[in-house]
PDB file of C-alpha atoms in Angstrom:
ATOM      1  CA  UNK A   1      -0.661  -9.363   8.547  1.00  0.00           C
ATOM      2  CA  UNK A   2      -3.727  -9.898   6.410  1.00  0.00           C
ATOM      3  CA  UNK A   3      -1.776 -10.553   3.191  1.00  0.00           C
ATOM      4  CA  UNK A   4       1.963 -11.199   2.848  1.00  0.00           C
ATOM      5  CA  UNK A   5       4.057 -11.849  -0.249  1.00  0.00           C
ATOM      6  CA  UNK A   6       7.763 -12.211  -0.984  1.00  0.00           C
ATOM      7  CA  UNK A   7       7.195 -12.861  -4.707  1.00  0.00           C
ATOM      8  CA  UNK A   8       5.746 -10.970  -7.662  1.00  0.00           C
ATOM      9  CA  UNK A   9       1.973 -10.827  -7.508  1.00  0.00           C
ATOM     10  CA  UNK A  10      -0.947  -9.262  -9.377  1.00  0.00           C
ATOM     11  CA  UNK A  11      -4.075  -9.000  -7.259  1.00  0.00           C
ATOM     12  CA  UNK A  12      -7.349  -7.610  -8.623  1.00  0.00           C
ATOM     13  CA  UNK A  13     -10.633  -6.807  -6.932  1.00  0.00           C
ATOM     14  CA  UNK A  14     -13.831  -5.026  -7.906  1.00  0.00           C
ATOM     15  CA  UNK A  15     -15.618  -7.892  -9.622  1.00  0.00           C
ATOM     16  CA  UNK A  16     -19.376  -8.072  -9.135  1.00  0.00           C
ATOM     17  CA  UNK A  17     -19.453 -11.728 -10.140  1.00  0.00           C
ATOM     18  CA  UNK A  18     -22.265 -13.865 -11.579  1.00  0.00           C
ATOM     19  CA  UNK A  19     -25.754 -13.227 -10.273  1.00  0.00           C
ATOM     20  CA  UNK A  20     -25.093  -9.591  -9.364  1.00  0.00           C
ATOM     21  CA  UNK A  21     -27.473  -7.171 -11.134  1.00  0.00           C
ATOM     22  CA  UNK A  22     -24.504  -5.056 -12.212  1.00  0.00           C
ATOM     23  CA  UNK A  23     -22.115  -7.788 -13.267  1.00  0.00           C
ATOM     24  CA  UNK A  24     -24.434 -10.570 -14.387  1.00  0.00           C
ATOM     25  CA  UNK A  25     -23.538 -13.027 -15.845  1.00  0.00           C
ATOM     26  CA  UNK A  26     -20.128 -12.113 -14.478  1.00  0.00           C
ATOM     27  CA  UNK A  27     -17.082 -10.312 -15.813  1.00  0.00           C
ATOM     28  CA  UNK A  28     -14.754 -12.093 -18.202  1.00  0.00           C
ATOM     29  CA  UNK A  29     -11.958  -9.489 -18.113  1.00  0.00           C
ATOM     30  CA  UNK A  30     -10.549  -6.646 -16.025  1.00  0.00           C
ATOM     31  CA  UNK A  31     -12.049  -4.139 -18.437  1.00  0.00           C
ATOM     32  CA  UNK A  32     -15.572  -5.383 -17.654  1.00  0.00           C
ATOM     33  CA  UNK A  33     -15.387  -4.399 -13.995  1.00  0.00           C
ATOM     34  CA  UNK A  34     -18.034  -1.787 -13.125  1.00  0.00           C
ATOM     35  CA  UNK A  35     -16.139   0.086 -10.461  1.00  0.00           C
ATOM     36  CA  UNK A  36     -17.281  -1.795  -7.348  1.00  0.00           C
ATOM     37  CA  UNK A  37     -13.805  -1.415  -5.913  1.00  0.00           C
ATOM     38  CA  UNK A  38     -14.898  -0.391  -2.419  1.00  0.00           C
ATOM     39  CA  UNK A  39     -16.802  -3.651  -2.053  1.00  0.00           C
ATOM     40  CA  UNK A  40     -13.648  -5.775  -2.224  1.00  0.00           C
ATOM     41  CA  UNK A  41     -12.232  -5.122   1.226  1.00  0.00           C
ATOM     42  CA  UNK A  42      -8.895  -5.993   2.785  1.00  0.00           C
ATOM     43  CA  UNK A  43      -9.541  -5.186   6.427  1.00  0.00           C
ATOM     44  CA  UNK A  44      -7.004  -5.196   9.243  1.00  0.00           C
ATOM     45  CA  UNK A  45      -9.816  -5.268  11.799  1.00  0.00           C
ATOM     46  CA  UNK A  46      -9.718  -9.037  11.954  1.00  0.00           C
ATOM     47  CA  UNK A  47     -11.836  -9.334  15.109  1.00  0.00           C
ATOM     48  CA  UNK A  48     -14.363  -6.749  13.909  1.00  0.00           C
ATOM     49  CA  UNK A  49     -14.354  -4.494  16.983  1.00  0.00           C
ATOM     50  CA  UNK A  50     -13.239  -1.160  15.490  1.00  0.00           C
ATOM     51  CA  UNK A  51     -16.632   0.207  14.453  1.00  0.00           C
ATOM     52  CA  UNK A  52     -18.965  -0.912  17.254  1.00  0.00           C
ATOM     53  CA  UNK A  53     -18.435   0.931  20.512  1.00  0.00           C
ATOM     54  CA  UNK A  54     -15.025   2.303  21.522  1.00  0.00           C
ATOM     55  CA  UNK A  55     -12.553   1.052  18.886  1.00  0.00           C
ATOM     56  CA  UNK A  56      -9.863  -1.426  19.919  1.00  0.00           C
ATOM     57  CA  UNK A  57      -6.927  -1.380  17.504  1.00  0.00           C
ATOM     58  CA  UNK A  58      -4.589  -3.511  19.600  1.00  0.00           C
ATOM     59  CA  UNK A  59      -5.679  -6.735  17.878  1.00  0.00           C
ATOM     60  CA  UNK A  60      -5.605  -5.387  14.312  1.00  0.00           C
ATOM     61  CA  UNK A  61      -3.246  -6.567  11.591  1.00  0.00           C
ATOM     62  CA  UNK A  62      -0.016  -4.587  11.760  1.00  0.00           C
ATOM     63  CA  UNK A  63       0.078  -4.327   7.942  1.00  0.00           C
ATOM     64  CA  UNK A  64      -2.976  -5.142   5.853  1.00  0.00           C
ATOM     65  CA  UNK A  65      -0.621  -5.915   2.958  1.00  0.00           C
ATOM     66  CA  UNK A  66       3.079  -6.691   3.487  1.00  0.00           C
ATOM     67  CA  UNK A  67       5.472  -6.908   0.533  1.00  0.00           C
ATOM     68  CA  UNK A  68       9.073  -8.017   1.093  1.00  0.00           C
ATOM     69  CA  UNK A  69      11.060  -7.842  -2.122  1.00  0.00           C
ATOM     70  CA  UNK A  70      14.476  -8.416  -0.606  1.00  0.00           C
ATOM     71  CA  UNK A  71      14.918 -11.507  -2.807  1.00  0.00           C
ATOM     72  CA  UNK A  72      15.079  -9.158  -5.806  1.00  0.00           C
ATOM     73  CA  UNK A  73      12.977  -8.603  -8.927  1.00  0.00           C
ATOM     74  CA  UNK A  74       9.647  -8.409  -7.102  1.00  0.00           C
ATOM     75  CA  UNK A  75       6.798  -6.472  -8.746  1.00  0.00           C
ATOM     76  CA  UNK A  76       3.376  -6.271  -7.086  1.00  0.00           C
ATOM     77  CA  UNK A  77       0.108  -4.921  -8.504  1.00  0.00           C
ATOM     78  CA  UNK A  78      -2.822  -4.050  -6.224  1.00  0.00           C
ATOM     79  CA  UNK A  79      -5.897  -3.018  -8.208  1.00  0.00           C
ATOM     80  CA  UNK A  80      -9.452  -2.587  -6.989  1.00  0.00           C
ATOM     81  CA  UNK A  81      -9.589  -2.785  -3.179  1.00  0.00           C
ATOM     82  CA  UNK A  82     -10.544  -0.934  -0.058  1.00  0.00           C
ATOM     83  CA  UNK A  83      -7.594  -1.276   2.341  1.00  0.00           C
ATOM     84  CA  UNK A  84      -8.450  -0.266   5.874  1.00  0.00           C
ATOM     85  CA  UNK A  85      -7.753  -0.538   9.597  1.00  0.00           C
ATOM     86  CA  UNK A  86      -4.083  -1.477   9.463  1.00  0.00           C
ATOM     87  CA  UNK A  87      -2.479  -0.514  12.774  1.00  0.00           C
ATOM     88  CA  UNK A  88       1.317  -0.549  12.987  1.00  0.00           C
ATOM     89  CA  UNK A  89       1.683   1.820  15.926  1.00  0.00           C
ATOM     90  CA  UNK A  90       3.505   0.521  18.977  1.00  0.00           C
ATOM     91  CA  UNK A  91       5.263  -2.363  17.205  1.00  0.00           C
ATOM     92  CA  UNK A  92       8.783  -2.359  18.637  1.00  0.00           C
ATOM     93  CA  UNK A  93      10.662  -4.798  16.392  1.00  0.00           C
ATOM     94  CA  UNK A  94      11.892  -5.719  13.912  1.00  0.00           C
ATOM     95  CA  UNK A  95      12.593  -2.295  12.398  1.00  0.00           C
ATOM     96  CA  UNK A  96      10.700  -0.868  10.480  1.00  0.00           C
ATOM     97  CA  UNK A  97       7.722  -2.964  11.530  1.00  0.00           C
ATOM     98  CA  UNK A  98       5.864   0.068  12.883  1.00  0.00           C
ATOM     99  CA  UNK A  99       5.570   1.644   9.403  1.00  0.00           C
ATOM    100  CA  UNK A 100       2.927   1.111   6.728  1.00  0.00           C
ATOM    101  CA  UNK A 101      -0.415   0.325   8.316  1.00  0.00           C
ATOM    102  CA  UNK A 102      -2.213  -0.190   5.005  1.00  0.00           C
ATOM    103  CA  UNK A 103       0.621  -1.368   2.753  1.00  0.00           C
ATOM    104  CA  UNK A 104       4.220  -2.047   3.771  1.00  0.00           C
ATOM    105  CA  UNK A 105       6.490  -2.372   0.717  1.00  0.00           C
ATOM    106  CA  UNK A 106      10.225  -3.047   1.025  1.00  0.00           C
ATOM    107  CA  UNK A 107      12.642  -3.434  -1.924  1.00  0.00           C
ATOM    108  CA  UNK A 108       9.956  -4.022  -4.576  1.00  0.00           C
ATOM    109  CA  UNK A 109       8.183  -2.245  -7.415  1.00  0.00           C
ATOM    110  CA  UNK A 110       4.597  -1.400  -6.536  1.00  0.00           C
ATOM    111  CA  UNK A 111       1.663  -0.387  -8.749  1.00  0.00           C
ATOM    112  CA  UNK A 112      -1.539   0.601  -6.948  1.00  0.00           C
ATOM    113  CA  UNK A 113      -4.751   1.450  -8.817  1.00  0.00           C
ATOM    114  CA  UNK A 114      -8.457   1.858  -8.005  1.00  0.00           C
ATOM    115  CA  UNK A 115      -7.779   1.480  -4.274  1.00  0.00           C
ATOM    116  CA  UNK A 116      -9.285   3.235  -1.269  1.00  0.00           C
ATOM    117  CA  UNK A 117      -7.161   3.586   1.871  1.00  0.00           C
ATOM    118  CA  UNK A 118      -9.113   4.409   5.020  1.00  0.00           C
ATOM    119  CA  UNK A 119      -8.286   4.612   8.726  1.00  0.00           C
ATOM    120  CA  UNK A 120      -4.812   3.104   8.580  1.00  0.00           C
ATOM    121  CA  UNK A 121      -2.218   4.112  11.192  1.00  0.00           C
ATOM    122  CA  UNK A 122       1.572   3.808  11.506  1.00  0.00           C
ATOM    123  CA  UNK A 123       4.686   5.631  12.670  1.00  0.00           C
ATOM    124  CA  UNK A 124       5.440   6.548   9.033  1.00  0.00           C
ATOM    125  CA  UNK A 125       3.149   6.054   6.050  1.00  0.00           C
ATOM    126  CA  UNK A 126      -0.268   5.385   7.496  1.00  0.00           C
ATOM    127  CA  UNK A 127      -1.651   4.303   4.115  1.00  0.00           C
ATOM    128  CA  UNK A 128       1.498   3.222   2.245  1.00  0.00           C
ATOM    129  CA  UNK A 129       5.110   2.928   3.391  1.00  0.00           C
ATOM    130  CA  UNK A 130       7.509   2.362   0.482  1.00  0.00           C
ATOM    131  CA  UNK A 131      11.283   1.917   0.691  1.00  0.00           C
ATOM    132  CA  UNK A 132      13.372   0.980  -2.323  1.00  0.00           C
ATOM    133  CA  UNK A 133      16.347  -1.365  -2.318  1.00  0.00           C
ATOM    134  CA  UNK A 134      19.769  -0.046  -1.351  1.00  0.00           C
ATOM    135  CA  UNK A 135      22.817  -1.387  -3.152  1.00  0.00           C
ATOM    136  CA  UNK A 136      25.584  -3.012  -1.052  1.00  0.00           C
ATOM    137  CA  UNK A 137      28.929  -1.287  -0.281  1.00  0.00           C
ATOM    138  CA  UNK A 138      30.814   0.552  -1.653  1.00  0.00           C
ATOM    139  CA  UNK A 139      27.753   2.162  -3.284  1.00  0.00           C
ATOM    140  CA  UNK A 140      25.304   1.629  -0.452  1.00  0.00           C
ATOM    141  CA  UNK A 141      23.881   5.100  -0.871  1.00  0.00           C
ATOM    142  CA  UNK A 142      22.706   4.314  -4.398  1.00  0.00           C
ATOM    143  CA  UNK A 143      19.367   2.692  -5.128  1.00  0.00           C
ATOM    144  CA  UNK A 144      18.554  -0.351  -7.183  1.00  0.00           C
ATOM    145  CA  UNK A 145      15.723   1.234  -9.122  1.00  0.00           C
ATOM    146  CA  UNK A 146      12.410   0.485  -7.388  1.00  0.00           C
ATOM    147  CA  UNK A 147       9.380   2.456  -8.526  1.00  0.00           C
ATOM    148  CA  UNK A 148       6.054   3.392  -6.982  1.00  0.00           C
ATOM    149  CA  UNK A 149       2.960   4.228  -9.047  1.00  0.00           C
ATOM    150  CA  UNK A 150      -0.396   5.208  -7.557  1.00  0.00           C
ATOM    151  CA  UNK A 151      -3.354   6.029  -9.791  1.00  0.00           C
ATOM    152  CA  UNK A 152      -7.084   6.491  -9.431  1.00  0.00           C
ATOM    153  CA  UNK A 153      -6.909   5.999  -5.657  1.00  0.00           C
ATOM    154  CA  UNK A 154      -8.234   7.761  -2.573  1.00  0.00           C
ATOM    155  CA  UNK A 155      -6.602   8.149   0.840  1.00  0.00           C
ATOM    156  CA  UNK A 156      -8.843   9.320   3.668  1.00  0.00           C
ATOM    157  CA  UNK A 157      -8.188   9.677   7.390  1.00  0.00           C
ATOM    158  CA  UNK A 158      -4.919   7.779   7.381  1.00  0.00           C
ATOM    159  CA  UNK A 159      -2.567   8.748  10.209  1.00  0.00           C
ATOM    160  CA  UNK A 160       1.192   8.741  10.857  1.00  0.00           C
ATOM    161  CA  UNK A 161       2.744   9.435  14.234  1.00  0.00           C
ATOM    162  CA  UNK A 162       5.823  10.868  12.469  1.00  0.00           C
ATOM    163  CA  UNK A 163       5.834  11.509   8.679  1.00  0.00           C
ATOM    164  CA  UNK A 164       3.543  10.814   5.727  1.00  0.00           C
ATOM    165  CA  UNK A 165      -0.052  10.467   6.856  1.00  0.00           C
ATOM    166  CA  UNK A 166      -1.146   8.801   3.606  1.00  0.00           C
ATOM    167  CA  UNK A 167       2.139   7.941   1.824  1.00  0.00           C
ATOM    168  CA  UNK A 168       5.756   7.762   2.952  1.00  0.00           C
ATOM    169  CA  UNK A 169       8.174   6.992   0.092  1.00  0.00           C
ATOM    170  CA  UNK A 170      11.967   6.817   0.230  1.00  0.00           C
ATOM    171  CA  UNK A 171      14.939   5.542  -1.783  1.00  0.00           C
ATOM    172  CA  UNK A 172      13.260   5.231  -5.165  1.00  0.00           C
ATOM    173  CA  UNK A 173      14.285   6.121  -8.690  1.00  0.00           C
ATOM    174  CA  UNK A 174      10.983   7.736  -9.609  1.00  0.00           C
ATOM    175  CA  UNK A 175       7.324   7.735  -8.703  1.00  0.00           C
ATOM    176  CA  UNK A 176       3.977   8.754 -10.104  1.00  0.00           C
ATOM    177  CA  UNK A 177       0.695   9.666  -8.416  1.00  0.00           C
ATOM    178  CA  UNK A 178      -2.120  10.203 -10.909  1.00  0.00           C
ATOM    179  CA  UNK A 179      -5.808  11.147 -10.495  1.00  0.00           C
ATOM    180  CA  UNK A 180      -5.715  10.499  -6.758  1.00  0.00           C
ATOM    181  CA  UNK A 181      -7.419  12.192  -3.788  1.00  0.00           C
ATOM    182  CA  UNK A 182      -5.871  12.834  -0.370  1.00  0.00           C
ATOM    183  CA  UNK A 183      -8.644  13.729   2.059  1.00  0.00           C
ATOM    184  CA  UNK A 184      -8.239  14.434   5.758  1.00  0.00           C
ATOM    185  CA  UNK A 185      -4.968  12.622   6.392  1.00  0.00           C
ATOM    186  CA  UNK A 186      -2.749  13.565   9.344  1.00  0.00           C
ATOM    187  CA  UNK A 187       0.789  13.288  10.634  1.00  0.00           C
ATOM    188  CA  UNK A 188       2.620  14.664  13.644  1.00  0.00           C
ATOM    189  CA  UNK A 189       5.633  16.085  11.810  1.00  0.00           C
ATOM    190  CA  UNK A 190       6.035  16.341   8.004  1.00  0.00           C
ATOM    191  CA  UNK A 191       3.780  15.553   5.059  1.00  0.00           C
ATOM    192  CA  UNK A 192       0.204  15.187   6.221  1.00  0.00           C
ATOM    193  CA  UNK A 193      -0.640  13.810   2.789  1.00  0.00           C
ATOM    194  CA  UNK A 194       2.693  12.659   1.326  1.00  0.00           C
ATOM    195  CA  UNK A 195       6.301  12.608   2.557  1.00  0.00           C
ATOM    196  CA  UNK A 196       9.212  11.966   0.164  1.00  0.00           C
ATOM    197  CA  UNK A 197      12.851  11.271   1.040  1.00  0.00           C
ATOM    198  CA  UNK A 198      15.834  10.423  -1.191  1.00  0.00           C
ATOM    199  CA  UNK A 199      14.303  10.400  -4.646  1.00  0.00           C
ATOM    200  CA  UNK A 200      16.689  10.111  -7.608  1.00  0.00           C
ATOM    201  CA  UNK A 201      16.886  13.049 -10.048  1.00  0.00           C
ATOM    202  CA  UNK A 202      14.008  11.797 -12.205  1.00  0.00           C
ATOM    203  CA  UNK A 203      11.805  12.891  -9.331  1.00  0.00           C
ATOM    204  CA  UNK A 204       8.347  12.102  -8.065  1.00  0.00           C
ATOM    205  CA  UNK A 205       5.403  13.423 -10.070  1.00  0.00           C
ATOM    206  CA  UNK A 206       1.824  14.317  -9.184  1.00  0.00           C
ATOM    207  CA  UNK A 207      -0.823  14.862 -11.876  1.00  0.00           C
ATOM    208  CA  UNK A 208      -4.552  15.623 -11.503  1.00  0.00           C
ATOM    209  CA  UNK A 209      -4.583  15.093  -7.740  1.00  0.00           C
ATOM    210  CA  UNK A 210      -6.651  16.672  -4.970  1.00  0.00           C
ATOM    211  CA  UNK A 211      -5.245  17.488  -1.511  1.00  0.00           C
ATOM    212  CA  UNK A 212      -7.958  18.532   0.957  1.00  0.00           C
ATOM    213  CA  UNK A 213      -7.785  19.074   4.721  1.00  0.00           C
ATOM    214  CA  UNK A 214      -4.527  17.197   5.285  1.00  0.00           C
ATOM    215  CA  UNK A 215      -2.511  18.266   8.335  1.00  0.00           C
ATOM    216  CA  UNK A 216       1.079  18.161   9.594  1.00  0.00           C
ATOM    217  CA  UNK A 217       0.511  19.158  13.188  1.00  0.00           C
ATOM    218  CA  UNK A 218       3.983  20.041  14.476  1.00  0.00           C
ATOM    219  CA  UNK A 219       6.150  20.886  11.470  1.00  0.00           C
ATOM    220  CA  UNK A 220       5.695  21.332   7.718  1.00  0.00           C
ATOM    221  CA  UNK A 221       3.880  20.237   4.593  1.00  0.00           C
ATOM    222  CA  UNK A 222       0.238  19.758   5.432  1.00  0.00           C
ATOM    223  CA  UNK A 223      -0.367  18.339   1.955  1.00  0.00           C
ATOM    224  CA  UNK A 224       3.087  17.415   0.652  1.00  0.00           C
ATOM    225  CA  UNK A 225       6.661  17.496   1.961  1.00  0.00           C
ATOM    226  CA  UNK A 226       9.751  16.768  -0.123  1.00  0.00           C
ATOM    227  CA  UNK A 227      12.715  16.312   2.180  1.00  0.00           C
ATOM    228  CA  UNK A 228      15.950  18.202   1.506  1.00  0.00           C
ATOM    229  CA  UNK A 229      17.623  14.873   0.776  1.00  0.00           C
ATOM    230  CA  UNK A 230      15.232  14.198  -2.104  1.00  0.00           C
ATOM    231  CA  UNK A 231      18.014  15.500  -4.358  1.00  0.00           C
ATOM    232  CA  UNK A 232      20.683  13.253  -2.830  1.00  0.00           C
ATOM    233  CA  UNK A 233      22.060  12.341  -6.273  1.00  0.00           C
ATOM    234  CA  UNK A 234      21.686  15.862  -7.680  1.00  0.00           C
ATOM    235  CA  UNK A 235      18.651  18.124  -8.039  1.00  0.00           C
ATOM    236  CA  UNK A 236      15.484  16.050  -8.079  1.00  0.00           C
ATOM    237  CA  UNK A 237      12.998  17.551 -10.508  1.00  0.00           C
ATOM    238  CA  UNK A 238       9.488  16.730  -9.324  1.00  0.00           C
ATOM    239  CA  UNK A 239       6.373  18.017 -11.040  1.00  0.00           C
ATOM    240  CA  UNK A 240       3.000  18.894  -9.561  1.00  0.00           C
ATOM    241  CA  UNK A 241       0.623  19.336 -12.491  1.00  0.00           C
ATOM    242  CA  UNK A 242      -3.052  20.294 -12.475  1.00  0.00           C
ATOM    243  CA  UNK A 243      -3.473  19.506  -8.773  1.00  0.00           C
ATOM    244  CA  UNK A 244      -5.860  21.152  -6.325  1.00  0.00           C
ATOM    245  CA  UNK A 245      -4.848  22.153  -2.802  1.00  0.00           C
TER     246      UNK A 245
END
């Protein structure tokens, strides 16, 4: 993995730095960034052999970013990066190691902003795989309250062998995707752009998003698929507002 954390973390990119014609003499705050987010790259192609000649993904990072919040209370912010070339396909163990090529997030809150996800691959969730914490018995089918927020991002040509070409999200209390583009993502079964499963009644909301040329090749939801179990705790009310398909 290119970056792994088991603790809360706020990670920011997109700074031009001193001496750059755009950022000179350098930014002093997050608000002074000039939008050079694609120039701060987290790349799973560690060897650098994916773009020259026939690509070889076998030596790529399984997850470009791996977040394990099983210790509890973990909140991670990723803001201002290009996240690319994660390759989780073919990883046998431990489960679910073959999910989340770009970002793998287990049992944590995750805020993602100003990020570009490109050419990431996994069984589920090529760009992002998110799974919230499950409470222990006797209420093991209830969730501890993890949240996913994605804003001002772009997912392009991310691939899942099963569900959720760009995003796979499960077992969460609510989620928000704002001002985000899903362009040319693919999966074999459900949710070429986004796949949702077991969302609490507050739902998962999309606002001002664009879904273009996403494909679910064998089953349903080329752009978006909300599984029948999304209303596991009662009807889940999700809103899709001012989005383009």
